[in-house]
mmCIF file of C-alpha atoms in Angstrom:
data_model
loop_
_atom_site.group_PDB
_atom_site.id
_atom_site.type_symbol
_atom_site.label_atom_id
_atom_site.label_comp_id
_atom_site.label_asym_id
_atom_site.label_seq_id
_atom_site.Cartn_x
_atom_site.Cartn_y
_atom_site.Cartn_z
ATOM 1 C CA UNK A 1 -24.202 -19.558 15.931
ATOM 2 C CA UNK A 2 -25.893 -16.441 15.366
ATOM 3 C CA UNK A 3 -25.835 -14.658 12.468
ATOM 4 C CA UNK A 4 -25.946 -11.163 12.732
ATOM 5 C CA UNK A 5 -26.134 -9.363 9.703
ATOM 6 C CA UNK A 6 -28.667 -11.723 9.071
ATOM 7 C CA UNK A 7 -30.584 -11.388 13.118
ATOM 8 C CA UNK A 8 -33.723 -9.833 12.727
ATOM 9 C CA UNK A 9 -33.180 -7.733 16.138
ATOM 10 C CA UNK A 10 -29.852 -6.019 14.900
ATOM 11 C CA UNK A 11 -30.726 -5.167 11.340
ATOM 12 C CA UNK A 12 -33.621 -3.544 13.342
ATOM 13 C CA UNK A 13 -31.114 -1.988 15.761
ATOM 14 C CA UNK A 14 -28.741 -0.922 13.422
ATOM 15 C CA UNK A 15 -30.666 0.270 10.837
ATOM 16 C CA UNK A 16 -32.254 2.427 13.463
ATOM 17 C CA UNK A 17 -29.062 4.618 14.209
ATOM 18 C CA UNK A 18 -28.158 4.832 10.931
ATOM 19 C CA UNK A 19 -31.583 6.839 10.421
ATOM 20 C CA UNK A 20 -31.598 8.063 13.518
ATOM 21 C CA UNK A 21 -28.456 9.840 13.236
ATOM 22 C CA UNK A 22 -29.257 11.389 9.852
ATOM 23 C CA UNK A 23 -32.093 13.050 10.738
ATOM 24 C CA UNK A 24 -30.378 14.021 14.982
ATOM 25 C CA UNK A 25 -28.508 16.526 13.056
ATOM 26 C CA UNK A 26 -30.983 19.023 11.883
ATOM 27 C CA UNK A 27 -33.129 18.744 14.954
ATOM 28 C CA UNK A 28 -29.101 19.071 17.241
ATOM 29 C CA UNK A 29 -27.482 21.766 15.392
ATOM 30 C CA UNK A 30 -31.116 24.408 14.288
ATOM 31 C CA UNK A 31 -31.889 23.840 17.773
ATOM 32 C CA UNK A 32 -29.444 22.196 20.100
ATOM 33 C CA UNK A 33 -31.773 19.367 21.554
ATOM 34 C CA UNK A 34 -30.975 15.384 21.693
ATOM 35 C CA UNK A 35 -32.901 12.877 20.368
ATOM 36 C CA UNK A 36 -35.088 12.579 23.448
ATOM 37 C CA UNK A 37 -35.635 16.672 23.324
ATOM 38 C CA UNK A 38 -36.974 16.014 19.955
ATOM 39 C CA UNK A 39 -39.505 12.878 20.610
ATOM 40 C CA UNK A 40 -40.491 14.889 23.699
ATOM 41 C CA UNK A 41 -41.712 17.486 21.784
ATOM 42 C CA UNK A 42 -43.075 15.972 18.786
ATOM 43 C CA UNK A 43 -44.806 14.055 21.228
ATOM 44 C CA UNK A 44 -46.135 17.664 23.928
ATOM 45 C CA UNK A 45 -47.052 19.418 19.672
ATOM 46 C CA UNK A 46 -49.472 16.660 18.592
ATOM 47 C CA UNK A 47 -51.390 17.047 21.211
ATOM 48 C CA UNK A 48 -50.579 20.115 22.516
ATOM 49 C CA UNK A 49 -50.518 18.747 26.223
ATOM 50 C CA UNK A 50 -49.982 16.205 27.763
ATOM 51 C CA UNK A 51 -48.785 14.238 31.432
ATOM 52 C CA UNK A 52 -45.176 13.549 31.990
ATOM 53 C CA UNK A 53 -46.075 9.590 32.594
ATOM 54 C CA UNK A 54 -47.991 9.693 29.302
ATOM 55 C CA UNK A 55 -44.787 11.041 27.372
ATOM 56 C CA UNK A 56 -42.962 7.516 28.057
ATOM 57 C CA UNK A 57 -46.086 5.281 26.167
ATOM 58 C CA UNK A 58 -45.535 7.468 23.246
ATOM 59 C CA UNK A 59 -42.104 8.446 22.448
ATOM 60 C CA UNK A 60 -40.122 4.481 23.221
ATOM 61 C CA UNK A 61 -38.413 6.138 26.364
ATOM 62 C CA UNK A 62 -38.463 5.508 29.403
ATOM 63 C CA UNK A 63 -39.706 7.474 32.132
ATOM 64 C CA UNK A 64 -36.237 9.166 33.706
ATOM 65 C CA UNK A 65 -35.186 9.859 29.879
ATOM 66 C CA UNK A 66 -38.722 11.639 29.703
ATOM 67 C CA UNK A 67 -37.337 13.755 33.037
ATOM 68 C CA UNK A 68 -34.218 14.620 31.282
ATOM 69 C CA UNK A 69 -35.754 15.663 28.608
ATOM 70 C CA UNK A 70 -38.961 17.231 29.743
ATOM 71 C CA UNK A 71 -36.136 19.524 32.230
ATOM 72 C CA UNK A 72 -33.856 20.909 28.765
ATOM 73 C CA UNK A 73 -36.474 21.541 27.354
ATOM 74 C CA UNK A 74 -38.438 22.724 29.768
ATOM 75 C CA UNK A 75 -34.624 25.238 30.428
ATOM 76 C CA UNK A 76 -35.259 26.236 26.510
ATOM 77 C CA UNK A 77 -37.946 27.519 27.759
ATOM 78 C CA UNK A 78 -39.876 24.614 24.999
ATOM 79 C CA UNK A 79 -41.862 23.996 27.218
ATOM 80 C CA UNK A 80 -43.938 24.693 30.161
ATOM 81 C CA UNK A 81 -45.484 23.009 33.478
ATOM 82 C CA UNK A 82 -48.905 23.451 35.622
ATOM 83 C CA UNK A 83 -49.902 20.419 37.787
ATOM 84 C CA UNK A 84 -52.358 18.333 37.165
ATOM 85 C CA UNK A 85 -55.673 19.845 38.393
ATOM 86 C CA UNK A 86 -57.574 15.657 38.772
ATOM 87 C CA UNK A 87 -53.587 14.739 40.471
ATOM 88 C CA UNK A 88 -51.373 17.339 41.854
ATOM 89 C CA UNK A 89 -49.232 14.939 41.758
ATOM 90 C CA UNK A 90 -49.125 15.370 38.265
ATOM 91 C CA UNK A 91 -48.041 17.476 36.077
ATOM 92 C CA UNK A 92 -49.796 18.584 32.790
ATOM 93 C CA UNK A 93 -46.696 19.860 29.920
ATOM 94 C CA UNK A 94 -47.307 22.078 27.598
ATOM 95 C CA UNK A 95 -45.736 24.007 24.106
ATOM 96 C CA UNK A 96 -44.722 27.324 24.403
ATOM 97 C CA UNK A 97 -44.741 29.542 21.912
ATOM 98 C CA UNK A 98 -41.189 29.231 21.635
ATOM 99 C CA UNK A 99 -41.204 26.138 21.456
ATOM 100 C CA UNK A 100 -43.827 26.029 19.017
ATOM 101 C CA UNK A 101 -41.879 27.867 16.733
ATOM 102 C CA UNK A 102 -38.679 25.440 17.277
ATOM 103 C CA UNK A 103 -41.313 23.263 16.244
ATOM 104 C CA UNK A 104 -42.342 24.852 12.970
ATOM 105 C CA UNK A 105 -38.883 25.365 11.850
ATOM 106 C CA UNK A 106 -37.795 21.252 12.146
ATOM 107 C CA UNK A 107 -40.389 20.539 11.112
ATOM 108 C CA UNK A 108 -40.061 20.507 7.026
ATOM 109 C CA UNK A 109 -36.706 19.502 7.376
ATOM 110 C CA UNK A 110 -37.342 16.510 8.794
ATOM 111 C CA UNK A 111 -39.709 15.330 6.907
ATOM 112 C CA UNK A 112 -37.734 16.547 4.115
ATOM 113 C CA UNK A 113 -35.478 13.681 5.416
ATOM 114 C CA UNK A 114 -37.889 11.085 5.625
ATOM 115 C CA UNK A 115 -38.942 11.626 1.732
ATOM 116 C CA UNK A 116 -35.402 10.927 1.030
ATOM 117 C CA UNK A 117 -35.394 7.852 3.133
ATOM 118 C CA UNK A 118 -37.868 6.813 1.176
ATOM 119 C CA UNK A 119 -37.426 8.150 -1.427
ATOM 120 C CA UNK A 120 -35.874 4.555 -3.625
ATOM 121 C CA UNK A 121 -40.004 2.929 -2.713
ATOM 122 C CA UNK A 122 -42.892 3.360 -5.172
ATOM 123 C CA UNK A 123 -45.696 3.974 -2.927
ATOM 124 C CA UNK A 124 -46.710 0.809 -3.071
ATOM 125 C CA UNK A 125 -43.782 -0.234 -1.644
ATOM 126 C CA UNK A 126 -44.150 2.186 1.109
ATOM 127 C CA UNK A 127 -47.793 0.527 2.124
ATOM 128 C CA UNK A 128 -46.222 -2.993 1.964
ATOM 129 C CA UNK A 129 -43.327 -1.789 5.008
ATOM 130 C CA UNK A 130 -44.961 -0.029 6.268
ATOM 131 C CA UNK A 131 -47.924 -2.845 6.583
ATOM 132 C CA UNK A 132 -44.401 -5.007 7.113
ATOM 133 C CA UNK A 133 -42.692 -2.973 9.618
ATOM 134 C CA UNK A 134 -46.255 -3.397 11.574
ATOM 135 C CA UNK A 135 -47.009 -7.183 11.250
ATOM 136 C CA UNK A 136 -42.970 -7.203 12.797
ATOM 137 C CA UNK A 137 -44.345 -4.891 15.223
ATOM 138 C CA UNK A 138 -47.015 -6.458 16.533
ATOM 139 C CA UNK A 139 -45.259 -10.196 16.429
ATOM 140 C CA UNK A 140 -42.444 -8.366 19.003
ATOM 141 C CA UNK A 141 -45.551 -7.360 21.278
ATOM 142 C CA UNK A 142 -46.117 -10.853 21.789
ATOM 143 C CA UNK A 143 -43.401 -11.557 22.731
ATOM 144 C CA UNK A 144 -43.286 -8.557 25.142
ATOM 145 C CA UNK A 145 -46.571 -9.722 27.307
ATOM 146 C CA UNK A 146 -45.453 -13.259 26.978
ATOM 147 C CA UNK A 147 -42.410 -12.664 28.725
#
């Protein structure tokens, strides 16, 4: 029998849901965007421009989620699209000045929430946590690769 409270995938899922919800109120209330939109906006802001197909790798979103988020962000004026000169089937996404301003407005608030979540951990504990998370992620990626 599986005890969900001791089952690592369930624990991570529960943690991810609660943590995501605890920070989502910031970008939802300030920018009127969804979680997927925020992830795409952050990814493109970090790179300054990206192909739509590359965003999924950086956001853990599937192609349909990325496509819908791009459409919503474009409608809000946060992203623009241009044809990729190397591959006409692809589009290059860039953050507009409005998207950069939205990102700059919300990022400090998001980092404050991140800091709050980790506040009870010492710097050494944060390093250990990061190392453990990396190790578990690596093992999970190995299982995915095996099929």
